[in-house]
mmCIF file of C-alpha atoms and ligand atoms in Angstrom:
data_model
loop_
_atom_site.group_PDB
_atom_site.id
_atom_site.type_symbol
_atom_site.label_atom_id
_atom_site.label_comp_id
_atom_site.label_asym_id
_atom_site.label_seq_id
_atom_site.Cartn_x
_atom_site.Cartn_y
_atom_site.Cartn_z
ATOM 1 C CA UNK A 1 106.016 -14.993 -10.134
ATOM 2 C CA UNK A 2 103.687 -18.185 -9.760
ATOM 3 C CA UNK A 3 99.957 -17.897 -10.008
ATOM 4 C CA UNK A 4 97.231 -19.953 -8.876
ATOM 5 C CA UNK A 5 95.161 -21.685 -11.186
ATOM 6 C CA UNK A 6 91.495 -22.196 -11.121
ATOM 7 C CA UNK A 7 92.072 -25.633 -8.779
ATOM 8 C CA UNK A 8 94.386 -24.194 -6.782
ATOM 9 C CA UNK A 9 97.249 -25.890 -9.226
ATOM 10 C CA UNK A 10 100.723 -23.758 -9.547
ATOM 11 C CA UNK A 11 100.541 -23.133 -13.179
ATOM 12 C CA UNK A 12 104.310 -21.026 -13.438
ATOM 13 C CA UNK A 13 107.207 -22.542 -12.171
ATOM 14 C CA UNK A 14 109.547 -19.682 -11.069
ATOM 15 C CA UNK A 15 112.503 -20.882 -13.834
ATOM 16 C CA UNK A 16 109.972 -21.085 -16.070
ATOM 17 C CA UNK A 17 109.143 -17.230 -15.891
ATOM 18 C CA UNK A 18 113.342 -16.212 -15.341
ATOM 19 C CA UNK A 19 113.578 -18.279 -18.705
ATOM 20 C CA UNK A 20 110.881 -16.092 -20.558
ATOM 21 C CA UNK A 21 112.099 -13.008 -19.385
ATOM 22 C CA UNK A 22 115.276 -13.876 -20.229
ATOM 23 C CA UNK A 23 114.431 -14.420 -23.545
ATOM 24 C CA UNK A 24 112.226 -11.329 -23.930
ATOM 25 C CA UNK A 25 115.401 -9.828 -23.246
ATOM 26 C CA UNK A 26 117.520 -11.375 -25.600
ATOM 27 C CA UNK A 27 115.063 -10.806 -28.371
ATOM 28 C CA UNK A 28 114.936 -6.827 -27.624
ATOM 29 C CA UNK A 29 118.468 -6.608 -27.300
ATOM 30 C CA UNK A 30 119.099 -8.708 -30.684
ATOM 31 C CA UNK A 31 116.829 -6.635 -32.525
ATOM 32 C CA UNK A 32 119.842 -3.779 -32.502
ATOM 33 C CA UNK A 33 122.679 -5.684 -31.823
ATOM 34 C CA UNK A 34 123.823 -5.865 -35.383
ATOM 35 C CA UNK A 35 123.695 -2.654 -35.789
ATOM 36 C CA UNK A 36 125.717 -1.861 -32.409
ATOM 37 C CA UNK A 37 128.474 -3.917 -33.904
ATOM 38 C CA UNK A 38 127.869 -6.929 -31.184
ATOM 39 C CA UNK A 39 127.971 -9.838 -33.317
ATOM 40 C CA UNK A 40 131.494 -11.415 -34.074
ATOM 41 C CA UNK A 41 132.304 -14.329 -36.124
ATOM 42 C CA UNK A 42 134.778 -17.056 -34.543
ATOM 43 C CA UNK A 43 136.236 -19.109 -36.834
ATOM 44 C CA UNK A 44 137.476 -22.780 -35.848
ATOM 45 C CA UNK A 45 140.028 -23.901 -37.817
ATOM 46 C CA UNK A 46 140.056 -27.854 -39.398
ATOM 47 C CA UNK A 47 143.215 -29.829 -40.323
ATOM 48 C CA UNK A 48 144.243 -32.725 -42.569
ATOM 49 C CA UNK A 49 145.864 -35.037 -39.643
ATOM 50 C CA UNK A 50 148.835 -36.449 -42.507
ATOM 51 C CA UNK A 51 149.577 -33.101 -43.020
ATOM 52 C CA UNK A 52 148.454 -31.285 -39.613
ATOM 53 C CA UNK A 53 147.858 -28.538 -42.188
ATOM 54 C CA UNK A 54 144.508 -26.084 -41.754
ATOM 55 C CA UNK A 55 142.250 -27.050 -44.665
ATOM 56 C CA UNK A 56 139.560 -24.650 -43.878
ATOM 57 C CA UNK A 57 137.822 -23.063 -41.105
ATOM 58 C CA UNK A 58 134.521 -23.131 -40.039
ATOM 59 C CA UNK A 59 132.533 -19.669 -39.269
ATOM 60 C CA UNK A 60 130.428 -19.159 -35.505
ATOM 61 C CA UNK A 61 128.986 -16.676 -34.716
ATOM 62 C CA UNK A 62 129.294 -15.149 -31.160
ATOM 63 C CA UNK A 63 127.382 -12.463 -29.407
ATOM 64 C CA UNK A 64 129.449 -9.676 -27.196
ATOM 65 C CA UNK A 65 126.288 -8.788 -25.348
ATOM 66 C CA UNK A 66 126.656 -5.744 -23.023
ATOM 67 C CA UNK A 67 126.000 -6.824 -20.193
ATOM 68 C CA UNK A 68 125.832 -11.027 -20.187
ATOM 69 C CA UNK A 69 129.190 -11.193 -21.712
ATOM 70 C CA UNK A 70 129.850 -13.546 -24.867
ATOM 71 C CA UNK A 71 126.716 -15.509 -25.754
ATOM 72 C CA UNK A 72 127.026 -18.473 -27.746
ATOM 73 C CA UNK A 73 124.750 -19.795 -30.704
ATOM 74 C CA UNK A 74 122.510 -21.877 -28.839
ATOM 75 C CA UNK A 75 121.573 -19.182 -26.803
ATOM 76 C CA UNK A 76 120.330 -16.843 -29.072
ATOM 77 C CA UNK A 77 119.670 -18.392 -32.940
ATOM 78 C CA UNK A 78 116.910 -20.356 -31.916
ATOM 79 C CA UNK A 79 115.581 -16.507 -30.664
ATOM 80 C CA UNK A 80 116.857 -15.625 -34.337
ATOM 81 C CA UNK A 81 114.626 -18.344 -35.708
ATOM 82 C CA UNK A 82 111.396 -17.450 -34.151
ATOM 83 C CA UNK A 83 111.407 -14.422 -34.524
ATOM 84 C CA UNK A 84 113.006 -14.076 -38.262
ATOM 85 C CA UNK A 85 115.554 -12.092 -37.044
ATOM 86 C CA UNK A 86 118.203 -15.387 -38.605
ATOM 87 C CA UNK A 87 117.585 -13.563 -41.844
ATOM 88 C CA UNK A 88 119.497 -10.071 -40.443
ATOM 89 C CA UNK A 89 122.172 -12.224 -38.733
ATOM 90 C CA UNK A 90 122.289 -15.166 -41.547
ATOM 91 C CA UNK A 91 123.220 -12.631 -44.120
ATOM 92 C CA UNK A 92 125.547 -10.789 -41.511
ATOM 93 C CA UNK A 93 127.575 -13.785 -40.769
ATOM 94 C CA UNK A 94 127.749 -14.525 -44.463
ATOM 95 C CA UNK A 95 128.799 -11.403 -45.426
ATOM 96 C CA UNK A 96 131.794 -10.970 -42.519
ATOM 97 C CA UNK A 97 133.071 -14.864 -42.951
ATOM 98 C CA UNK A 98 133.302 -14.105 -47.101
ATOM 99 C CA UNK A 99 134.925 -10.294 -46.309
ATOM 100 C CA UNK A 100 137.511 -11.583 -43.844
ATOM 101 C CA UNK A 101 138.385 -15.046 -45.808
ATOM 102 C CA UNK A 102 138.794 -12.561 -48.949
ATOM 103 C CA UNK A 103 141.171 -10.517 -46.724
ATOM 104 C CA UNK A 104 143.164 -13.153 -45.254
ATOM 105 C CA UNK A 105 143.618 -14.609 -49.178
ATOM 106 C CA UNK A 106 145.040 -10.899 -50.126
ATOM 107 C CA UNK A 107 146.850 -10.868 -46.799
ATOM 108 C CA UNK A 108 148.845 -13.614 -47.296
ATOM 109 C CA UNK A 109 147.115 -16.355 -45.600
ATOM 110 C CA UNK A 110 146.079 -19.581 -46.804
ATOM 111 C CA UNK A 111 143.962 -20.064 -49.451
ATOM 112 C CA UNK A 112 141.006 -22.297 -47.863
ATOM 113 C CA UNK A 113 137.744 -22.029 -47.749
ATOM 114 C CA UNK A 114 135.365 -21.125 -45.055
ATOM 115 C CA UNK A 115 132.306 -23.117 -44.155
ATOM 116 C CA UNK A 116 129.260 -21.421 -43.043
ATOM 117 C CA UNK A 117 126.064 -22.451 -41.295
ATOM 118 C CA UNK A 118 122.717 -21.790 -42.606
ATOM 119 C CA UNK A 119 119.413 -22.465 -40.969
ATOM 120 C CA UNK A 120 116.871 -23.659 -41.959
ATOM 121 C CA UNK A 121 114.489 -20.518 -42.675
ATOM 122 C CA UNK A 122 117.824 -19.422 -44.907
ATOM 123 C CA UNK A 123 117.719 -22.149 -46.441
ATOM 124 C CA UNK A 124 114.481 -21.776 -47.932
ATOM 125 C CA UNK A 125 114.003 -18.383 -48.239
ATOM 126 C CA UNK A 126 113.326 -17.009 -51.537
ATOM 127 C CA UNK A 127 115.866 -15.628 -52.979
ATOM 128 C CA UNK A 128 118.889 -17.315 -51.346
ATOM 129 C CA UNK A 129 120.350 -18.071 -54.242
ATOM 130 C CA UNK A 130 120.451 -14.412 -55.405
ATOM 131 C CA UNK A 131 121.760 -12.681 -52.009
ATOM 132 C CA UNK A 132 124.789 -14.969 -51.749
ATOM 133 C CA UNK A 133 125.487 -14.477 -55.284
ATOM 134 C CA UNK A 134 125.408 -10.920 -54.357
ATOM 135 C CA UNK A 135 127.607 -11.288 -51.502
ATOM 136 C CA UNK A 136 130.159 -13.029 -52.903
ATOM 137 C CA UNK A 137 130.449 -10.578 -56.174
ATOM 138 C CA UNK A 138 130.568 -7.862 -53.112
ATOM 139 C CA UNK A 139 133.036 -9.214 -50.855
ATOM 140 C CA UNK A 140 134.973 -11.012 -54.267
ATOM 141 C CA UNK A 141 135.972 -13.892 -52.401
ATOM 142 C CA UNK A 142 135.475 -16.759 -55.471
ATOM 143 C CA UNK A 143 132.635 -19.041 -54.687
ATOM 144 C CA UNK A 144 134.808 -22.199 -54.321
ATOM 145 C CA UNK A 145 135.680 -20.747 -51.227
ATOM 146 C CA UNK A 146 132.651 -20.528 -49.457
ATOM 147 C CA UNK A 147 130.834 -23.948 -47.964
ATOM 148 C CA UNK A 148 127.687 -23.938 -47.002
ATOM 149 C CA UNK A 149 126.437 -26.345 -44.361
ATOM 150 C CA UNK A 150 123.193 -27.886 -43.918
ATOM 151 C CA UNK A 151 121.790 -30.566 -42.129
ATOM 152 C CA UNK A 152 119.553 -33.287 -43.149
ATOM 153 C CA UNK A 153 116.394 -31.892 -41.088
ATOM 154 C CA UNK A 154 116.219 -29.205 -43.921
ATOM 155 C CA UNK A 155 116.102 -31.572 -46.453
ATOM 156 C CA UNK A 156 112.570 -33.035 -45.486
ATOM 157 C CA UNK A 157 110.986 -32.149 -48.842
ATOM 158 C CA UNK A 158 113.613 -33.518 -51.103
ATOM 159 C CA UNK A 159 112.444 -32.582 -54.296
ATOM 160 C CA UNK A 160 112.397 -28.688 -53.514
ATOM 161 C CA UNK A 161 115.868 -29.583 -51.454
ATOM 162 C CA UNK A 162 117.304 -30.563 -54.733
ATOM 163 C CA UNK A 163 116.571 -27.789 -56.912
ATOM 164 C CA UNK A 164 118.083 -25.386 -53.710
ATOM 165 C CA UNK A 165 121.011 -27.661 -53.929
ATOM 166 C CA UNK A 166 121.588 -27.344 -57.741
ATOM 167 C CA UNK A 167 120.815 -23.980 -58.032
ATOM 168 C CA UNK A 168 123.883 -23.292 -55.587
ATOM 169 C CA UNK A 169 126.137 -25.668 -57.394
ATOM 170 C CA UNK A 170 125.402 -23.761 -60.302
ATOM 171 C CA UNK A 171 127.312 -20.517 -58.420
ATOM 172 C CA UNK A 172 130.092 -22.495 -57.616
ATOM 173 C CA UNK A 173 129.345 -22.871 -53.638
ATOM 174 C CA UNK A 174 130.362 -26.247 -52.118
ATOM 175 C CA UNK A 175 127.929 -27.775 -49.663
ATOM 176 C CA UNK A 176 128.457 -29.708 -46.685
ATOM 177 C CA UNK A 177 126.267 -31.784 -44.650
ATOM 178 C CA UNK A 178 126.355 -30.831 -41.005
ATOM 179 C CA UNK A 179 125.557 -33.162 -38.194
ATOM 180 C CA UNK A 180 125.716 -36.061 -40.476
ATOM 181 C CA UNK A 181 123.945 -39.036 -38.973
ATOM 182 C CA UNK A 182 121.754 -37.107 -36.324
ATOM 183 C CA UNK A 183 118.595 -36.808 -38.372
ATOM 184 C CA UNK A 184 116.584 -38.785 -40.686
ATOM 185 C CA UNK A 185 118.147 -39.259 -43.921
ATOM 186 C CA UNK A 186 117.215 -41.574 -46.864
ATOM 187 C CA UNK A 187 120.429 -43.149 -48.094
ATOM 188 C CA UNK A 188 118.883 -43.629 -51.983
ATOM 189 C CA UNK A 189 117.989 -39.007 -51.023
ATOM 190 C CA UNK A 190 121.440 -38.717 -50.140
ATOM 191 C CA UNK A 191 123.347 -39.949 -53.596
ATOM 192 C CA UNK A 192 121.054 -37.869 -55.568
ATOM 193 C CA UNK A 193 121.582 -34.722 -53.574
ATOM 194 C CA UNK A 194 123.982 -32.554 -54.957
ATOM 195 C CA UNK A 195 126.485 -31.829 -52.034
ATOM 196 C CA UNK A 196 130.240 -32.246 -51.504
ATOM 197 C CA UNK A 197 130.964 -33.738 -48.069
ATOM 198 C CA UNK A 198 129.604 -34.912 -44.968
ATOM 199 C CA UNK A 199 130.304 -33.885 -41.397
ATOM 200 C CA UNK A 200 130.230 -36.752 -38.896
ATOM 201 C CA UNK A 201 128.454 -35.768 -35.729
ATOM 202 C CA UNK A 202 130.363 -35.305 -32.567
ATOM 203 C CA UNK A 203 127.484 -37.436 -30.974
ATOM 204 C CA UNK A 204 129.215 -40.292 -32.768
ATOM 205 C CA UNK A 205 132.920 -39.223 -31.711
ATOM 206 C CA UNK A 206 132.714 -38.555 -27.854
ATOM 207 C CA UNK A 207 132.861 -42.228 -27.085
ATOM 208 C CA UNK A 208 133.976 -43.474 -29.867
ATOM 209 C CA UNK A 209 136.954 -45.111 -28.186
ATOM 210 C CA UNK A 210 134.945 -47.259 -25.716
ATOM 211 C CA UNK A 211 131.763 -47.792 -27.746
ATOM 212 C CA UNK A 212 131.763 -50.708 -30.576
ATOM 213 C CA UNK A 213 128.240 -48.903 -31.920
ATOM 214 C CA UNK A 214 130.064 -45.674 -32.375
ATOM 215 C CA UNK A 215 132.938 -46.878 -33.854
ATOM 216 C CA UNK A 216 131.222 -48.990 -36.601
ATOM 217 C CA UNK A 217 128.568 -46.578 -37.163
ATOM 218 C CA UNK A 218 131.165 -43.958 -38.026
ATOM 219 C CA UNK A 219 133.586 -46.764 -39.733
ATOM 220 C CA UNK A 220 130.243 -47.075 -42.080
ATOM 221 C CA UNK A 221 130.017 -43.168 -42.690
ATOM 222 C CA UNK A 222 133.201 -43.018 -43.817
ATOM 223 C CA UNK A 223 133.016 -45.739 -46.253
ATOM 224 C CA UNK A 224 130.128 -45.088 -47.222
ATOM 225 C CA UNK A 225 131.286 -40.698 -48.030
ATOM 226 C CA UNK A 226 133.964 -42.834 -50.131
ATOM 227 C CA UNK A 227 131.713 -45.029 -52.211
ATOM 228 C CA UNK A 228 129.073 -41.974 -53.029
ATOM 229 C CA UNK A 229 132.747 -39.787 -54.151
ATOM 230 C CA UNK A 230 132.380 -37.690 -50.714
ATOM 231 C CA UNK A 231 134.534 -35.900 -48.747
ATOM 232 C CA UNK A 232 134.189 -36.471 -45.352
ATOM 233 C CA UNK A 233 134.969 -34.579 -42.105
ATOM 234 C CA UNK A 234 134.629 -35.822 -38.442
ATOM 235 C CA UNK A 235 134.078 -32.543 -36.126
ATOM 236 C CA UNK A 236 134.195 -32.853 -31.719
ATOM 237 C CA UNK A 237 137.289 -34.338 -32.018
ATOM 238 C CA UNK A 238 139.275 -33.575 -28.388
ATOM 239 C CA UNK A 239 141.999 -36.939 -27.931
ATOM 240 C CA UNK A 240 144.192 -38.281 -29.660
ATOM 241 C CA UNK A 241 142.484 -41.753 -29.181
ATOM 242 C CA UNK A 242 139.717 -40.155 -31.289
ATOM 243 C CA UNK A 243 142.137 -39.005 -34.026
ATOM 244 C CA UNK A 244 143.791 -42.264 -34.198
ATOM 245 C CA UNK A 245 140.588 -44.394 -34.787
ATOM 246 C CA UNK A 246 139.424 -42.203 -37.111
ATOM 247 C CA UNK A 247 142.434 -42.062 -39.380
ATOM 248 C CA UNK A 248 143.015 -46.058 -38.845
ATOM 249 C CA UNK A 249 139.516 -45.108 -40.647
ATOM 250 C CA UNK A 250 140.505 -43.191 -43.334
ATOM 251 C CA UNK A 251 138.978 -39.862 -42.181
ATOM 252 C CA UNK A 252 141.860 -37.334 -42.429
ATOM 253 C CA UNK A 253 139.468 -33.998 -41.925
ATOM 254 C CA UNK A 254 139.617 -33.210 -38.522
ATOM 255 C CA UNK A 255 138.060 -30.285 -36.578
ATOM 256 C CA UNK A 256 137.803 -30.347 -32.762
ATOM 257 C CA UNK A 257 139.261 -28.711 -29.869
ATOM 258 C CA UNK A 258 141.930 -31.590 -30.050
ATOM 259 C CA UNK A 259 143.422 -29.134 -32.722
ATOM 260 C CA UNK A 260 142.196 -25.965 -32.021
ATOM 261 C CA UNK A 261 138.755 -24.034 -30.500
ATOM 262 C CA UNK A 262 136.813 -21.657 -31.944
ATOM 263 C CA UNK A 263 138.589 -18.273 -32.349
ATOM 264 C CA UNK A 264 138.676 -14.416 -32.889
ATOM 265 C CA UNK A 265 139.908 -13.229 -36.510
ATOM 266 C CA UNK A 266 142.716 -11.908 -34.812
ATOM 267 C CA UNK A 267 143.521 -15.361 -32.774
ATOM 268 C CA UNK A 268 143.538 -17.157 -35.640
ATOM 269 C CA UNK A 269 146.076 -14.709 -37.434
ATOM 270 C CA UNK A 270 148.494 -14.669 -34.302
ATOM 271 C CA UNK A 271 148.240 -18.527 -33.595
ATOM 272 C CA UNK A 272 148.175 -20.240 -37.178
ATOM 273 C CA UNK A 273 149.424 -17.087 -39.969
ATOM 274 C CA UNK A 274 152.109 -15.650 -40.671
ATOM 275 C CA UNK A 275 152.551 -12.702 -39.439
ATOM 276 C CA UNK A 276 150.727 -10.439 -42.341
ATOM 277 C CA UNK A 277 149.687 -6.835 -42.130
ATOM 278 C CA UNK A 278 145.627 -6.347 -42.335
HETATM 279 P P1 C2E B 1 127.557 -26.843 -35.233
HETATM 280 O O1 C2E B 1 127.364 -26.288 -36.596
HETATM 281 O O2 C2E B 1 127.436 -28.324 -35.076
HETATM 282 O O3 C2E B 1 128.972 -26.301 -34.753
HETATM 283 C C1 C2E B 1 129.886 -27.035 -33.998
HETATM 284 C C2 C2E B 1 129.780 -26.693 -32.534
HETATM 285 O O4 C2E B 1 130.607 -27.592 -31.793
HETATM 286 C C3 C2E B 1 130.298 -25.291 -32.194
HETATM 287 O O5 C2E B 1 129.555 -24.802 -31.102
HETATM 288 C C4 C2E B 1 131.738 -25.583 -31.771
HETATM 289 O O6 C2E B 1 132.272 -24.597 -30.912
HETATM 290 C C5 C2E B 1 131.569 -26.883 -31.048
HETATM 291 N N1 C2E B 1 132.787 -27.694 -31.040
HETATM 292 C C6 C2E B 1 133.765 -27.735 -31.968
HETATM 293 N N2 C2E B 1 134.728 -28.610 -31.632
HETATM 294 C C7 C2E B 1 134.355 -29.158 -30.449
HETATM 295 C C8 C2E B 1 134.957 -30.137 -29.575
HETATM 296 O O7 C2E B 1 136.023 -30.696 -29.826
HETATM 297 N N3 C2E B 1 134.265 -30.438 -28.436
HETATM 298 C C9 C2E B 1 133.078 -29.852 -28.126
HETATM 299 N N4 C2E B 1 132.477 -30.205 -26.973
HETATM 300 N N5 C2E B 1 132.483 -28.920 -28.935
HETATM 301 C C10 C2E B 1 133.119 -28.587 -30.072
HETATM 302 P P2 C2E B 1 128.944 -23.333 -31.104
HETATM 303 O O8 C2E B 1 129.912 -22.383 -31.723
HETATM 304 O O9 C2E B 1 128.436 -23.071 -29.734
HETATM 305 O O10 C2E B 1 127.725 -23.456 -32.104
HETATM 306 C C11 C2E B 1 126.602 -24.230 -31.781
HETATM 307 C C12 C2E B 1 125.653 -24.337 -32.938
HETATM 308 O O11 C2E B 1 125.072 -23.066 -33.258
HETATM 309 C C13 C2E B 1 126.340 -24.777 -34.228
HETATM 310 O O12 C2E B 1 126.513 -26.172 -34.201
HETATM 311 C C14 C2E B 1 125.350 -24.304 -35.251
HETATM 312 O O13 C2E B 1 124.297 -25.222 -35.401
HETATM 313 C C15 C2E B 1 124.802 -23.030 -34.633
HETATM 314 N N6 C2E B 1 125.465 -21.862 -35.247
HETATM 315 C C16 C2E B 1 126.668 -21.313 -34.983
HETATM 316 N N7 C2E B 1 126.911 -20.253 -35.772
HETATM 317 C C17 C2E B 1 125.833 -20.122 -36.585
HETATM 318 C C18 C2E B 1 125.470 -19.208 -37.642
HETATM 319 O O14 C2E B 1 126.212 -18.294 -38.028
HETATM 320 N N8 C2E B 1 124.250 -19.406 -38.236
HETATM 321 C C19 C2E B 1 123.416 -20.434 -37.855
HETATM 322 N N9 C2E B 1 122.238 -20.571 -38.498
HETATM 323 N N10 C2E B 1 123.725 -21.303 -36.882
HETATM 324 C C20 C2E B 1 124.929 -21.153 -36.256
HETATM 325 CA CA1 CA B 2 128.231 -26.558 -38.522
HETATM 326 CA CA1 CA B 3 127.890 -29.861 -36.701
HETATM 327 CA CA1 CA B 4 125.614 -29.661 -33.943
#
């Protein structure tokens, strides 16, 4: 629908309007689609490249909507975000990733942890610190098993960042650093904050065997993860020109579709477990 404006200006542009609705939509259909049993979690699994064996997988959460088919994050968490729906689905995905890691562990499968997302209204709600306790004395999956990721944009206050940070430590959670390299980050913030690992961007990776800039910028990360005692993971990774620069590197954490993409629970059992009875 366009309208005319006071000066005769078009004020709508048609996408403009198919994009709201669109998203009107999505937000009333969100509002019950946890309860409808919509929302699955895909898990993509991450290797150690010496090894090629699956270190951990990561947790993404997917949206069977009725009628538009599987919806990916971007789609619909940003929807989440304004309209605090994230803190439904945030716990949601939290709880399923902890529930099916804890059943894969009693099923036989490897014992690895599962990394999570949180957003940034998560990250800073209230009582955070309580509700994952909660989930993980629910689901019983032990709380070295469960990584949290984060990414530096949440970190803008650092002193209330830190106390967060701690505070999860003190459960036993490990915490990762998503997107690492993408936002601003103050390298003297970043040794005092109490995290585990950094994730390399796949901004930096995509062209990292034709760009110079890419490859020493992520050459630098890497070092750098080493000298501050942190692991470090390099995620988007889809050649093996990729994988070989980055282990010439000394990166050996690898996710990307190189190894594997995002899956069901029950891809990941047929494609990298044994077979084990659930
Ligand atoms: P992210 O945390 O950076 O997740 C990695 C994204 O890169 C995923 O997209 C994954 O499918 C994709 N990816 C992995 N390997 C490759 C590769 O080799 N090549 C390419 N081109 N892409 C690759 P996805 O699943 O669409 O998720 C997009 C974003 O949505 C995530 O980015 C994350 O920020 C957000 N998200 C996903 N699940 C959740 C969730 O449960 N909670 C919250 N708060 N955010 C989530
Ligand atoms: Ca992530
Ligand atoms: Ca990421
Ligand atoms: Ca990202």
């Amino acid at each position: 629908v366009k309208k005319q404006g006071k000066n005769g200006h078009l004020f709508y542009t048609p996408d403009f309007d198919v994009q709201l609705l669109e998203n009107i939509e999505i937000e009333r259909d969100l509002r019950k689609a946890i309860e409808r049993k919509e929302l699955m979690v895909y898990y993509q699994p991450q290797f150690h490249s010496e090894s090629n064996r699956m270190i951990g997988v990561e947790a993404l959460v997917r949206w069977n909507h009725p009628t538009k088919g599987l919806l990916s994050p971007g789609v619909f968490i940003p929807i989440a975000e304004e309209t605090g729906l994230i803190y439904e689905i945030g716990t949601w995905v939290l709880r399923e990733a902890c529930r099916q890691m804890k059943q894969w562990h009693d099923g036989g499968g490897p014992l690895i942890p599962v990394s999570v997302n949180l957003s940034s209204h998560q990250f800073h709600q209230r009582n955070l610190v309580q509700y994952i306790k909660n989930i993980l004395e629910e689901t019983k999956l032990a709380p070295h098993f469960l990584e949290l990721e984060i990414t530096e944009s949440m970190m803008m206050d650092p002193a209330v960042s830190i106390s967060i940070l701690h505070e999860l430590n003190k459960i036993g959670t490990r915490i990762s650093l998503d997107d690492f390299g993408t936002g601003y980050s103050s390298l003297s913030y970043l040794k005092k904050f109490p995290i585990h690992k950094l994730k390399i961007d796949r901004s930096f990776i995509t062209d990292l065997s034709r760009n110079e800039n890419d490859k020493a910028i992520v050459a630098t990360i890497i070092s750098m993860a080493k000298h501050l005692k942190l692991d470090v993971i390099a995620e988007g990774i889809e050649t093996k020109d990729q994988l070989d620069i980055l282990t010439e590197n000394h990166c050996k954490e690898i996710q990307g579709y190189y190894y594997s993409r995002p899956l069901s629970a029950n891809e990941v059992e047929q494609v990298f477990f044994m077979p084990i009875r659930t």
